[in-house]
Amino acid sequence: MNPQTTRARDAHAPRARRIVVGVSGSIAAYKAPSIIRLLRAAGHEVRTVPTAAALRFIGAPALAAVTGAPVQSGVFDDAAAVAHVQMGEWAELVLVAPASADLLARAAAGRADDLLTATLLTTTAPVVMAPAMHTQMWNHPATRHNVDTLRRRGVTIIDPDAGPLTGSGYGAGRLPEPEQIVARALAALDAARDTAAAAAGAPGDLAGRHVVVSAGGTREPLDPVRYLGNRSSGRQGCAIATAAAARGARVTVVSAHAEPGVLAELPPQVDIVPVTTAMELRDAVRAAAADADAVVMAAAVADFRPAEVADTKLKKHSLRASGGTGEPVRQAAPVIPLVENPDILAGLVTDPPRQDGEHTLVVGFAAETGDADGDVLAHGAAKARRKGADLLAVNAVGTDQGFGDVPNAVVVLDAGGTEVARAQGTKQEVAEALVELIAARLNSRRPSV
Ligand code: C5P
């Protein structure tokens, strides 16, 4: 096995944590035992705090059995034990899953009318909430406001999935699968630990470095209301930004429509430059890279853009009468000529924005699938040589190399197409492995300041 990979994995060997799982009154409470079971199976110690409403959906004995400890709901259940303070102090992480609209409202208001909300008020541990409710409730301005308030206070909110809801509804509001919730919650715990280490005075091995990360997906307008775009969430780029910031780097994220919830989880010291099109992204990345030690191009950049952007909304093809015959003639659907966007990544290599003689480490991403012309790595290696980036993270999902069941998996190649490392796991874990490689390369060149 590649030694760099081993180091990245060892750094994430799980350590037993003390985790409070709050369960509130949503039908999704039935998933709480799976979440608790996964946390315990990973070696963590769990205490479960259901609300009274949660206990209408799932029984205390079932929760106690999977937790391996009694469960409490009210602040007066065992007043002598001062549980409302102890539970918050004991926790290294508080995970509320599912978080109902009512729980979000009570937490945002700072209420302490049961053991779970009291725990949220007393804990200094990172808090992760996974909302689940009907779409109307999730979209209601009151809930949006409460979610914003909680995010501003540093709570990690795991956005609900879209899908069929209880009853006849369909939309955003479903609790994500327990595996995803556990992965995100443990990643939030790791990020909080890294931030705390940095705040405690450990400067981090990227202190004094400037890292620029592009994230999200560009949008190329066709007219004032339509665009050509892609579905990139920006999660991988923002995870890289967070990992670099945790090691002390000054970080600029050039965000092409990264999802607001993803941006909200960036550490507050990260600068965010919003852009829309590939050309805007190129200009913003190159401006930020003028003093950058590393640029990571994680954004999905449109390869083409419409040659012209219409000033007014393009009309759907219409029927109009032909001269004299009275027969309607169908106009052809409009053809939209495209022009190629510049390859920003390749441009950073051939025309470096940094003018002071210092080398900027350039890192790209490439999603590849094998085909008749070659396998994933052959295509990745050809792209690495073509683009010339110092490192190219080839996303090998979809191959038969064991990467299919994980949220993300990359093989990292150097500019010559030679494999230098592999990483797989959550996007945070992949991000940390990549930042480890970046830090190693930067710090081998000259000492960090
Ligand atoms: O060629 P391909 O799109 O697979 O390359 C992906 C990599 O190149 C990513 O790092 C992406 O950010 C970057 N890219 C770019 N400019 C483009 C297209 C992609 O910098 N026009």
Short mmCIF file of C-alpha atoms and ligand atoms in Angstrom, two decimals:
data_model
loop_
_atom_site.label_atom_id
_atom_site.label_comp_id
_atom_site.label_asym_id
_atom_site.label_seq_id
_atom_site.Cartn_x
_atom_site.Cartn_y
_atom_site.Cartn_z
CA MET A 1 0.00 0.00 0.00
CA ASN A 2 1.15 3.51 -0.73
CA PRO A 3 2.75 4.98 2.44
CA GLN A 4 1.02 8.35 1.98
CA THR A 5 -2.32 6.63 1.90
CA THR A 6 -1.53 4.75 5.08
CA ARG A 7 -0.63 7.96 6.85
CA ALA A 8 -3.89 9.61 5.78
CA ARG A 9 -5.91 6.66 6.97
CA ASP A 10 -4.12 6.30 10.28
CA ALA A 11 -4.82 9.95 11.00
CA HIS A 12 -8.49 9.04 10.88
CA ALA A 13 -8.40 5.92 12.98
CA PRO A 14 -11.57 6.32 15.06
CA ARG A 15 -11.21 7.36 18.68
CA ALA A 16 -14.06 6.57 21.07
CA ARG A 17 -16.13 9.72 21.58
CA ARG A 18 -18.89 10.62 24.02
CA ILE A 19 -21.91 11.43 21.89
CA VAL A 20 -25.37 12.63 22.93
CA VAL A 21 -27.99 11.68 20.37
CA GLY A 22 -31.09 13.87 20.62
CA VAL A 23 -34.24 12.51 19.02
CA SER A 24 -37.21 14.79 18.40
CA GLY A 25 -40.80 14.30 17.29
CA SER A 26 -40.69 13.34 13.63
CA ILE A 27 -41.78 10.12 11.98
CA ALA A 28 -38.10 9.76 11.03
CA ALA A 29 -37.42 9.00 14.72
CA TYR A 30 -37.62 5.37 13.64
CA LYS A 31 -34.17 5.83 12.05
CA ALA A 32 -32.61 6.96 15.35
CA PRO A 33 -31.83 3.41 16.55
CA SER A 34 -29.84 2.76 13.35
CA ILE A 35 -27.86 5.96 13.92
CA ILE A 36 -27.18 5.02 17.53
CA ARG A 37 -26.22 1.48 16.52
CA LEU A 38 -23.76 2.75 13.87
CA LEU A 39 -22.14 5.14 16.36
CA ARG A 40 -21.75 2.38 18.94
CA ALA A 41 -20.49 -0.08 16.35
CA ALA A 42 -17.76 2.47 15.52
CA GLY A 43 -16.73 2.35 19.19
CA HIS A 44 -18.39 5.53 20.46
CA GLU A 45 -20.23 5.91 23.76
CA VAL A 46 -23.79 7.16 23.31
CA ARG A 47 -26.42 8.72 25.56
CA THR A 48 -29.83 9.21 23.99
CA VAL A 49 -32.11 12.11 24.87
CA PRO A 50 -35.55 11.90 23.24
CA THR A 51 -38.11 14.68 23.47
CA ALA A 52 -41.60 13.86 24.75
CA ALA A 53 -42.84 14.02 21.15
CA ALA A 54 -40.13 11.58 20.00
CA LEU A 55 -41.43 9.09 22.54
CA ARG A 56 -44.79 9.16 20.73
CA PHE A 57 -42.97 7.70 17.70
CA ILE A 58 -40.47 5.38 19.33
CA GLY A 59 -40.45 3.83 22.79
CA ALA A 60 -37.94 4.61 25.53
CA PRO A 61 -37.17 0.88 26.06
CA ALA A 62 -36.13 0.48 22.41
CA LEU A 63 -33.88 3.55 22.59
CA ALA A 64 -32.41 2.38 25.92
CA ALA A 65 -31.71 -1.06 24.48
CA VAL A 66 -29.78 0.21 21.44
CA THR A 67 -28.03 2.87 23.53
CA GLY A 68 -26.98 0.42 26.23
CA ALA A 69 -28.00 2.99 28.88
CA PRO A 70 -31.25 4.39 30.29
CA VAL A 71 -32.80 7.30 28.43
CA GLN A 72 -34.16 10.50 29.95
CA SER A 73 -36.43 13.08 28.43
CA GLY A 74 -37.39 15.67 31.04
CA VAL A 75 -35.31 17.90 33.27
CA PHE A 76 -37.18 16.65 36.34
CA ASP A 77 -36.75 12.90 35.66
CA ASP A 78 -33.80 12.77 38.03
CA ALA A 79 -33.40 16.34 39.30
CA ALA A 80 -30.80 15.40 41.91
CA ALA A 81 -28.43 14.27 39.14
CA VAL A 82 -28.62 17.74 37.49
CA ALA A 83 -28.76 15.89 34.19
CA HIS A 84 -29.55 19.03 32.21
CA VAL A 85 -26.07 20.31 32.94
CA GLN A 86 -24.21 17.02 33.15
CA MET A 87 -25.36 15.74 29.79
CA GLY A 88 -24.11 18.86 27.98
CA GLU A 89 -20.79 18.79 29.83
CA TRP A 90 -20.31 15.07 29.21
CA ALA A 91 -20.86 15.34 25.45
CA GLU A 92 -18.02 15.67 22.97
CA LEU A 93 -20.67 15.90 20.25
CA VAL A 94 -24.42 16.49 20.31
CA LEU A 95 -26.23 15.05 17.30
CA VAL A 96 -29.96 15.75 16.94
CA ALA A 97 -31.47 13.36 14.41
CA PRO A 98 -34.17 13.81 13.44
CA ALA A 99 -34.57 17.50 14.31
CA SER A 100 -38.23 18.49 13.92
CA ALA A 101 -39.38 22.00 13.00
CA ASP A 102 -40.44 22.45 16.63
CA LEU A 103 -37.04 21.37 17.97
CA LEU A 104 -35.27 23.77 15.57
CA ALA A 105 -37.55 26.59 16.75
CA ARG A 106 -36.97 25.83 20.43
CA ALA A 107 -33.21 25.52 19.94
CA ALA A 108 -33.04 28.76 17.94
CA ALA A 109 -35.05 30.53 20.67
CA GLY A 110 -32.75 29.21 23.38
CA ARG A 111 -35.56 27.41 25.19
CA ALA A 112 -34.68 24.88 27.90
CA ASP A 113 -38.01 23.21 28.50
CA ASP A 114 -36.80 19.63 28.28
CA LEU A 115 -33.55 17.72 28.70
CA LEU A 116 -32.57 17.95 25.02
CA THR A 117 -32.93 21.73 24.70
CA ALA A 118 -31.27 22.20 28.11
CA THR A 119 -28.37 20.04 26.90
CA LEU A 120 -28.08 22.19 23.77
CA LEU A 121 -27.82 25.27 26.00
CA THR A 122 -25.22 23.87 28.35
CA THR A 123 -22.91 22.06 25.96
CA THR A 124 -19.75 23.54 24.51
CA ALA A 125 -19.37 20.55 22.18
CA PRO A 126 -20.04 20.80 18.45
CA VAL A 127 -23.73 20.40 17.63
CA VAL A 128 -25.02 18.70 14.47
CA MET A 129 -28.70 18.68 13.55
CA ALA A 130 -30.40 16.65 10.85
CA PRO A 131 -33.81 18.21 10.18
CA ALA A 132 -36.70 16.07 8.95
CA MET A 133 -40.18 17.37 8.28
CA HIS A 134 -42.66 18.04 5.51
CA THR A 135 -41.44 20.26 2.68
CA GLN A 136 -43.87 23.05 3.55
CA MET A 137 -42.51 23.19 7.10
CA TRP A 138 -38.88 23.06 5.87
CA ASN A 139 -39.51 25.88 3.38
CA HIS A 140 -41.50 28.07 5.78
CA PRO A 141 -39.77 31.40 6.47
CA ALA A 142 -39.88 30.69 10.21
CA THR A 143 -37.93 27.44 9.77
CA ARG A 144 -35.53 29.06 7.29
CA HIS A 145 -34.90 31.80 9.86
CA ASN A 146 -34.35 29.27 12.65
CA VAL A 147 -31.94 27.24 10.51
CA ASP A 148 -30.00 30.41 9.60
CA THR A 149 -29.82 31.40 13.26
CA LEU A 150 -28.53 28.00 14.29
CA ARG A 151 -25.97 27.92 11.46
CA ARG A 152 -24.71 31.37 12.45
CA ARG A 153 -24.19 30.02 15.95
CA GLY A 154 -21.99 27.29 14.54
CA VAL A 155 -24.48 24.43 14.46
CA THR A 156 -23.87 22.05 11.55
CA ILE A 157 -27.17 21.50 9.75
CA ILE A 158 -27.38 18.45 7.51
CA ASP A 159 -29.81 19.45 4.78
CA PRO A 160 -32.67 16.98 4.36
CA ASP A 161 -32.90 14.84 1.24
CA ALA A 162 -35.68 15.19 -1.32
CA GLY A 163 -37.96 12.21 -1.85
CA PRO A 164 -41.34 10.73 -0.96
CA LEU A 165 -42.59 11.98 2.40
CA THR A 166 -45.02 10.44 4.81
CA GLY A 167 -48.51 10.67 3.36
CA SER A 168 -48.77 11.70 -0.27
CA GLY A 169 -46.07 14.39 -0.30
CA TYR A 170 -42.82 14.52 -2.29
CA GLY A 171 -40.07 17.05 -1.74
CA ALA A 172 -37.21 18.16 0.52
CA GLY A 173 -37.63 17.01 4.10
CA ARG A 174 -36.53 13.38 4.33
CA LEU A 175 -33.95 12.43 6.90
CA PRO A 176 -30.79 11.30 5.02
CA GLU A 177 -29.67 7.71 5.53
CA PRO A 178 -28.12 6.92 8.94
CA GLU A 179 -24.67 6.22 7.38
CA GLN A 180 -24.59 9.71 5.88
CA ILE A 181 -25.68 11.35 9.11
CA VAL A 182 -23.05 9.51 11.13
CA ALA A 183 -20.31 10.37 8.60
CA ARG A 184 -21.24 14.08 8.59
CA ALA A 185 -21.53 14.23 12.37
CA LEU A 186 -18.13 12.61 12.95
CA ALA A 187 -16.59 14.89 10.31
CA ALA A 188 -17.98 17.92 12.17
CA LEU A 189 -16.37 16.58 15.32
CA ASP A 190 -13.00 16.24 13.55
CA ALA A 191 -13.28 19.75 12.09
CA ALA A 192 -14.10 21.20 15.52
CA ARG A 193 -11.10 19.43 16.99
CA ASP A 194 -8.79 20.82 14.30
CA THR A 195 -10.16 24.34 14.73
CA ALA A 196 -9.73 24.07 18.51
CA ALA A 197 -6.13 22.91 18.05
CA ALA A 198 -5.45 25.88 15.79
CA ALA A 199 -7.11 28.28 18.26
CA ALA A 200 -5.11 26.77 21.14
CA GLY A 201 -1.99 28.17 19.58
CA ALA A 202 -0.77 25.33 17.39
CA PRO A 203 -0.12 27.47 14.29
CA GLY A 204 -0.60 24.59 11.86
CA ASP A 205 1.81 23.61 9.14
CA LEU A 206 0.06 25.81 6.57
CA ALA A 207 0.32 29.00 8.65
CA GLY A 208 1.43 31.86 6.43
CA ARG A 209 0.28 30.06 3.27
CA HIS A 210 -2.50 31.24 0.99
CA VAL A 211 -4.65 28.48 -0.49
CA VAL A 212 -7.22 29.29 -3.19
CA VAL A 213 -9.99 26.77 -3.82
CA SER A 214 -12.62 26.94 -6.55
CA ALA A 215 -15.87 25.21 -5.61
CA GLY A 216 -19.32 24.61 -7.06
CA GLY A 217 -20.41 24.72 -10.70
CA THR A 218 -20.34 27.58 -13.19
CA ARG A 219 -23.49 28.84 -14.92
CA GLU A 220 -23.39 30.12 -18.50
CA PRO A 221 -26.36 32.38 -19.29
CA LEU A 222 -28.41 31.90 -22.45
CA ASP A 223 -30.72 34.81 -21.77
CA PRO A 224 -31.79 36.78 -18.68
CA VAL A 225 -33.50 33.76 -17.10
CA ARG A 226 -31.82 30.58 -18.42
CA TYR A 227 -28.35 29.13 -18.11
CA LEU A 228 -26.28 26.06 -18.92
CA GLY A 229 -25.05 24.65 -15.62
CA ASN A 230 -24.29 21.56 -13.62
CA ARG A 231 -25.27 20.08 -10.29
CA SER A 232 -22.00 20.45 -8.40
CA SER A 233 -22.77 21.25 -4.73
CA GLY A 234 -19.32 22.64 -3.88
CA ARG A 235 -19.04 20.19 -0.98
CA GLN A 236 -15.66 18.72 -1.98
CA GLY A 237 -14.10 22.13 -2.61
CA CYS A 238 -15.41 23.55 0.67
CA ALA A 239 -14.17 20.47 2.55
CA ILE A 240 -10.70 21.17 1.12
CA ALA A 241 -10.97 24.82 2.14
CA THR A 242 -11.97 23.80 5.67
CA ALA A 243 -9.13 21.28 5.93
CA ALA A 244 -6.59 23.88 4.74
CA ALA A 245 -7.95 26.51 7.16
CA ALA A 246 -7.74 24.00 10.03
CA ARG A 247 -4.01 23.69 9.30
CA GLY A 248 -3.59 27.44 9.57
CA ALA A 249 -3.75 28.50 5.90
CA ARG A 250 -5.38 31.72 4.76
CA VAL A 251 -8.05 30.41 2.43
CA THR A 252 -10.01 32.00 -0.42
CA VAL A 253 -12.95 30.09 -1.85
CA VAL A 254 -14.04 31.16 -5.32
CA SER A 255 -17.60 29.92 -5.23
CA ALA A 256 -19.55 29.24 -8.40
CA HIS A 257 -22.96 28.73 -6.87
CA ALA A 258 -21.82 26.36 -4.14
CA GLU A 259 -24.91 25.48 -2.11
CA PRO A 260 -25.62 28.02 0.67
CA GLY A 261 -25.69 25.26 3.29
CA VAL A 262 -22.25 24.09 2.18
CA LEU A 263 -20.81 27.63 2.26
CA ALA A 264 -22.37 28.20 5.68
CA GLU A 265 -20.21 25.43 7.11
CA LEU A 266 -16.95 27.09 6.09
CA PRO A 267 -14.92 28.47 9.00
CA PRO A 268 -15.66 32.19 9.42
CA GLN A 269 -12.12 33.26 8.52
CA VAL A 270 -12.37 31.82 4.98
CA ASP A 271 -12.87 34.51 2.30
CA ILE A 272 -15.62 33.73 -0.21
CA VAL A 273 -15.61 35.28 -3.71
CA PRO A 274 -18.91 34.55 -5.50
CA VAL A 275 -18.86 34.12 -9.29
CA THR A 276 -21.27 32.85 -11.93
CA THR A 277 -19.58 32.07 -15.26
CA ALA A 278 -16.36 30.26 -16.20
CA MET A 279 -14.83 33.57 -17.33
CA GLU A 280 -15.68 35.20 -14.00
CA LEU A 281 -14.26 32.17 -12.20
CA ARG A 282 -11.05 32.39 -14.22
CA ASP A 283 -10.63 36.10 -13.40
CA ALA A 284 -11.40 35.59 -9.70
CA VAL A 285 -9.11 32.56 -9.37
CA ARG A 286 -6.25 34.29 -11.17
CA ALA A 287 -6.67 37.47 -9.07
CA ALA A 288 -6.70 35.49 -5.82
CA ALA A 289 -3.79 33.32 -7.02
CA ALA A 290 -1.47 36.32 -7.44
CA ASP A 291 -0.04 35.52 -4.00
CA ALA A 292 -1.27 31.92 -3.62
CA ASP A 293 0.91 29.05 -2.52
CA ALA A 294 -1.63 26.52 -3.81
CA VAL A 295 -4.68 26.63 -6.06
CA VAL A 296 -7.14 23.75 -5.97
CA MET A 297 -9.54 23.67 -8.90
CA ALA A 298 -12.42 21.68 -7.44
CA ALA A 299 -15.14 23.59 -9.32
CA ALA A 300 -17.03 21.98 -12.19
CA VAL A 301 -16.32 24.45 -14.98
CA ALA A 302 -18.50 24.56 -18.09
CA ASP A 303 -16.40 23.61 -21.10
CA PHE A 304 -18.58 25.71 -23.41
CA ARG A 305 -20.71 28.85 -23.18
CA PRO A 306 -23.33 30.29 -25.53
CA ALA A 307 -21.63 32.45 -28.16
CA GLU A 308 -24.16 35.20 -27.48
CA VAL A 309 -26.32 35.98 -24.48
CA ALA A 310 -29.77 37.18 -25.52
CA ASP A 311 -30.88 40.49 -23.98
CA THR A 312 -34.45 39.29 -23.76
CA LYS A 313 -35.96 35.93 -22.92
CA LEU A 314 -35.72 33.45 -25.84
CA LYS A 315 -39.21 32.48 -27.02
CA LYS A 316 -40.40 28.93 -27.33
CA HIS A 317 -40.79 28.05 -30.99
CA SER A 318 -44.17 29.32 -32.06
CA LEU A 319 -46.76 28.69 -34.75
CA ARG A 320 -47.36 31.36 -37.31
CA ALA A 321 -49.42 31.48 -40.45
CA SER A 322 -47.54 31.02 -43.72
CA GLY A 323 -48.05 33.53 -46.51
CA GLY A 324 -51.51 33.00 -47.96
CA THR A 325 -52.02 29.24 -47.49
CA GLY A 326 -53.44 29.54 -44.00
CA GLU A 327 -51.42 26.48 -42.98
CA PRO A 328 -49.45 27.00 -39.80
CA VAL A 329 -45.69 26.51 -40.20
CA ARG A 330 -43.66 25.25 -37.23
CA GLN A 331 -40.49 27.25 -36.74
CA ALA A 332 -37.39 25.18 -36.01
CA ALA A 333 -36.28 25.07 -32.39
CA PRO A 334 -33.54 27.63 -31.86
CA VAL A 335 -29.97 26.37 -32.28
CA ILE A 336 -27.62 27.83 -29.72
CA PRO A 337 -24.03 28.16 -30.97
CA LEU A 338 -21.45 27.52 -28.28
CA VAL A 339 -17.88 28.69 -27.92
CA GLU A 340 -15.22 26.96 -25.86
CA ASN A 341 -14.27 28.29 -22.44
CA PRO A 342 -10.59 28.54 -21.57
CA ASP A 343 -9.13 25.69 -19.54
CA ILE A 344 -8.48 27.61 -16.32
CA LEU A 345 -6.45 24.84 -14.72
CA ALA A 346 -4.14 24.45 -17.70
CA GLY A 347 -3.81 28.25 -17.86
CA LEU A 348 -2.58 28.37 -14.26
CA VAL A 349 0.26 26.07 -15.34
CA THR A 350 1.19 27.68 -18.67
CA ASP A 351 0.66 31.29 -17.54
CA PRO A 352 1.09 31.40 -13.74
CA PRO A 353 -0.61 34.41 -12.12
CA ARG A 354 2.13 34.66 -9.49
CA GLN A 355 4.81 37.08 -10.67
CA ASP A 356 7.31 37.01 -7.79
CA GLY A 357 9.11 33.89 -8.91
CA GLU A 358 7.46 31.64 -6.29
CA HIS A 359 5.83 28.47 -7.59
CA THR A 360 2.11 28.02 -6.99
CA LEU A 361 1.16 24.40 -6.46
CA VAL A 362 -1.68 23.68 -8.89
CA VAL A 363 -4.14 20.89 -8.09
CA GLY A 364 -6.96 19.73 -10.36
CA PHE A 365 -9.76 17.22 -10.31
CA ALA A 366 -10.86 14.86 -13.06
CA ALA A 367 -13.89 12.60 -13.09
CA GLU A 368 -13.11 9.67 -15.36
CA THR A 369 -14.74 6.46 -16.45
CA GLY A 370 -13.02 3.74 -18.39
CA ASP A 371 -13.99 3.06 -22.00
CA ALA A 372 -12.73 1.17 -25.04
CA ASP A 373 -9.74 3.52 -25.29
CA GLY A 374 -8.45 2.88 -21.77
CA ASP A 375 -9.28 2.47 -18.10
CA VAL A 376 -9.87 5.25 -15.60
CA LEU A 377 -6.22 5.58 -14.68
CA ALA A 378 -5.04 5.59 -18.30
CA HIS A 379 -7.46 8.45 -19.06
CA GLY A 380 -6.49 10.17 -15.81
CA ALA A 381 -2.77 9.89 -16.59
CA ALA A 382 -3.29 11.30 -20.09
CA LYS A 383 -5.26 14.20 -18.61
CA ALA A 384 -2.60 14.80 -15.95
CA ARG A 385 0.06 15.09 -18.65
CA ARG A 386 -2.20 17.30 -20.79
CA LYS A 387 -3.11 19.71 -18.01
CA GLY A 388 0.32 19.74 -16.36
CA ALA A 389 -1.04 20.38 -12.85
CA ASP A 390 1.28 19.40 -9.99
CA LEU A 391 -1.41 17.06 -8.70
CA LEU A 392 -4.55 15.72 -10.35
CA ALA A 393 -7.14 13.97 -8.18
CA VAL A 394 -8.82 11.46 -10.45
CA ASN A 395 -12.26 10.52 -9.29
CA ALA A 396 -12.44 6.81 -9.92
CA VAL A 397 -16.02 6.21 -8.81
CA GLY A 398 -17.76 3.71 -11.03
CA THR A 399 -14.78 1.46 -11.61
CA ASP A 400 -14.37 -2.08 -10.31
CA GLN A 401 -11.47 -1.01 -8.12
CA GLY A 402 -13.41 -0.93 -4.87
CA PHE A 403 -14.41 2.70 -4.93
CA GLY A 404 -18.10 2.28 -5.65
CA ASP A 405 -19.55 2.09 -2.15
CA VAL A 406 -17.92 5.15 -0.67
CA PRO A 407 -18.94 8.79 -0.88
CA ASN A 408 -15.76 9.73 -2.72
CA ALA A 409 -12.55 8.09 -3.87
CA VAL A 410 -9.59 9.60 -5.68
CA VAL A 411 -6.31 8.48 -7.15
CA VAL A 412 -3.83 11.35 -7.08
CA LEU A 413 -1.44 11.61 -10.03
CA ASP A 414 1.51 13.93 -10.56
CA ALA A 415 2.10 16.01 -13.69
CA GLY A 416 3.72 13.02 -15.38
CA GLY A 417 0.67 10.83 -14.73
CA THR A 418 2.37 8.78 -12.01
CA GLU A 419 0.25 7.73 -9.05
CA VAL A 420 1.34 9.42 -5.81
CA ALA A 421 -1.52 8.56 -3.43
CA ARG A 422 -5.03 7.25 -3.06
CA ALA A 423 -7.71 8.43 -0.68
CA GLN A 424 -11.26 7.39 -0.10
CA GLY A 425 -14.01 8.01 2.41
CA THR A 426 -16.17 11.01 3.21
CA LYS A 427 -15.50 14.21 1.30
CA GLN A 428 -13.90 15.55 4.49
CA GLU A 429 -11.57 12.56 4.67
CA VAL A 430 -10.61 12.90 1.02
CA ALA A 431 -10.11 16.64 1.57
CA GLU A 432 -7.83 16.05 4.54
CA ALA A 433 -5.76 13.50 2.61
CA LEU A 434 -5.37 15.97 -0.29
CA VAL A 435 -4.43 18.83 2.02
CA GLU A 436 -1.90 16.51 3.64
CA LEU A 437 -0.29 16.02 0.23
CA ILE A 438 -0.41 19.75 -0.49
CA ALA A 439 1.15 20.59 2.88
CA ALA A 440 3.87 17.99 2.39
CA ARG A 441 4.78 19.41 -1.03
CA LEU A 442 4.69 23.05 0.10
CA ASN A 443 6.70 22.39 3.24
CA SER A 444 9.32 20.34 1.41
CA ARG A 445 10.06 23.40 -0.76
CA ARG A 446 10.63 25.98 1.92
CA PRO A 447 9.87 26.16 5.63
CA SER A 448 6.42 27.46 6.50
CA VAL A 449 6.38 30.83 8.22
O1 C5P B 1 -11.03 18.39 -18.51
P1 C5P B 1 -11.84 18.24 -17.29
O2 C5P B 1 -13.09 19.08 -17.27
O3 C5P B 1 -12.10 16.82 -16.86
O4 C5P B 1 -10.90 18.83 -16.15
C1 C5P B 1 -11.33 18.97 -14.84
C2 C5P B 1 -10.41 19.89 -14.11
O5 C5P B 1 -10.12 21.04 -14.90
C3 C5P B 1 -11.02 20.43 -12.84
O6 C5P B 1 -9.99 20.69 -11.92
C4 C5P B 1 -11.70 21.71 -13.31
O7 C5P B 1 -11.85 22.63 -12.24
C5 C5P B 1 -10.71 22.20 -14.36
N1 C5P B 1 -11.31 22.93 -15.49
C6 C5P B 1 -10.89 24.21 -15.75
N2 C5P B 1 -11.39 24.90 -16.82
C7 C5P B 1 -12.27 24.32 -17.65
C8 C5P B 1 -12.70 23.00 -17.43
C9 C5P B 1 -12.20 22.33 -16.32
O8 C5P B 1 -10.06 24.73 -14.99
N3 C5P B 1 -12.74 25.01 -18.67
#
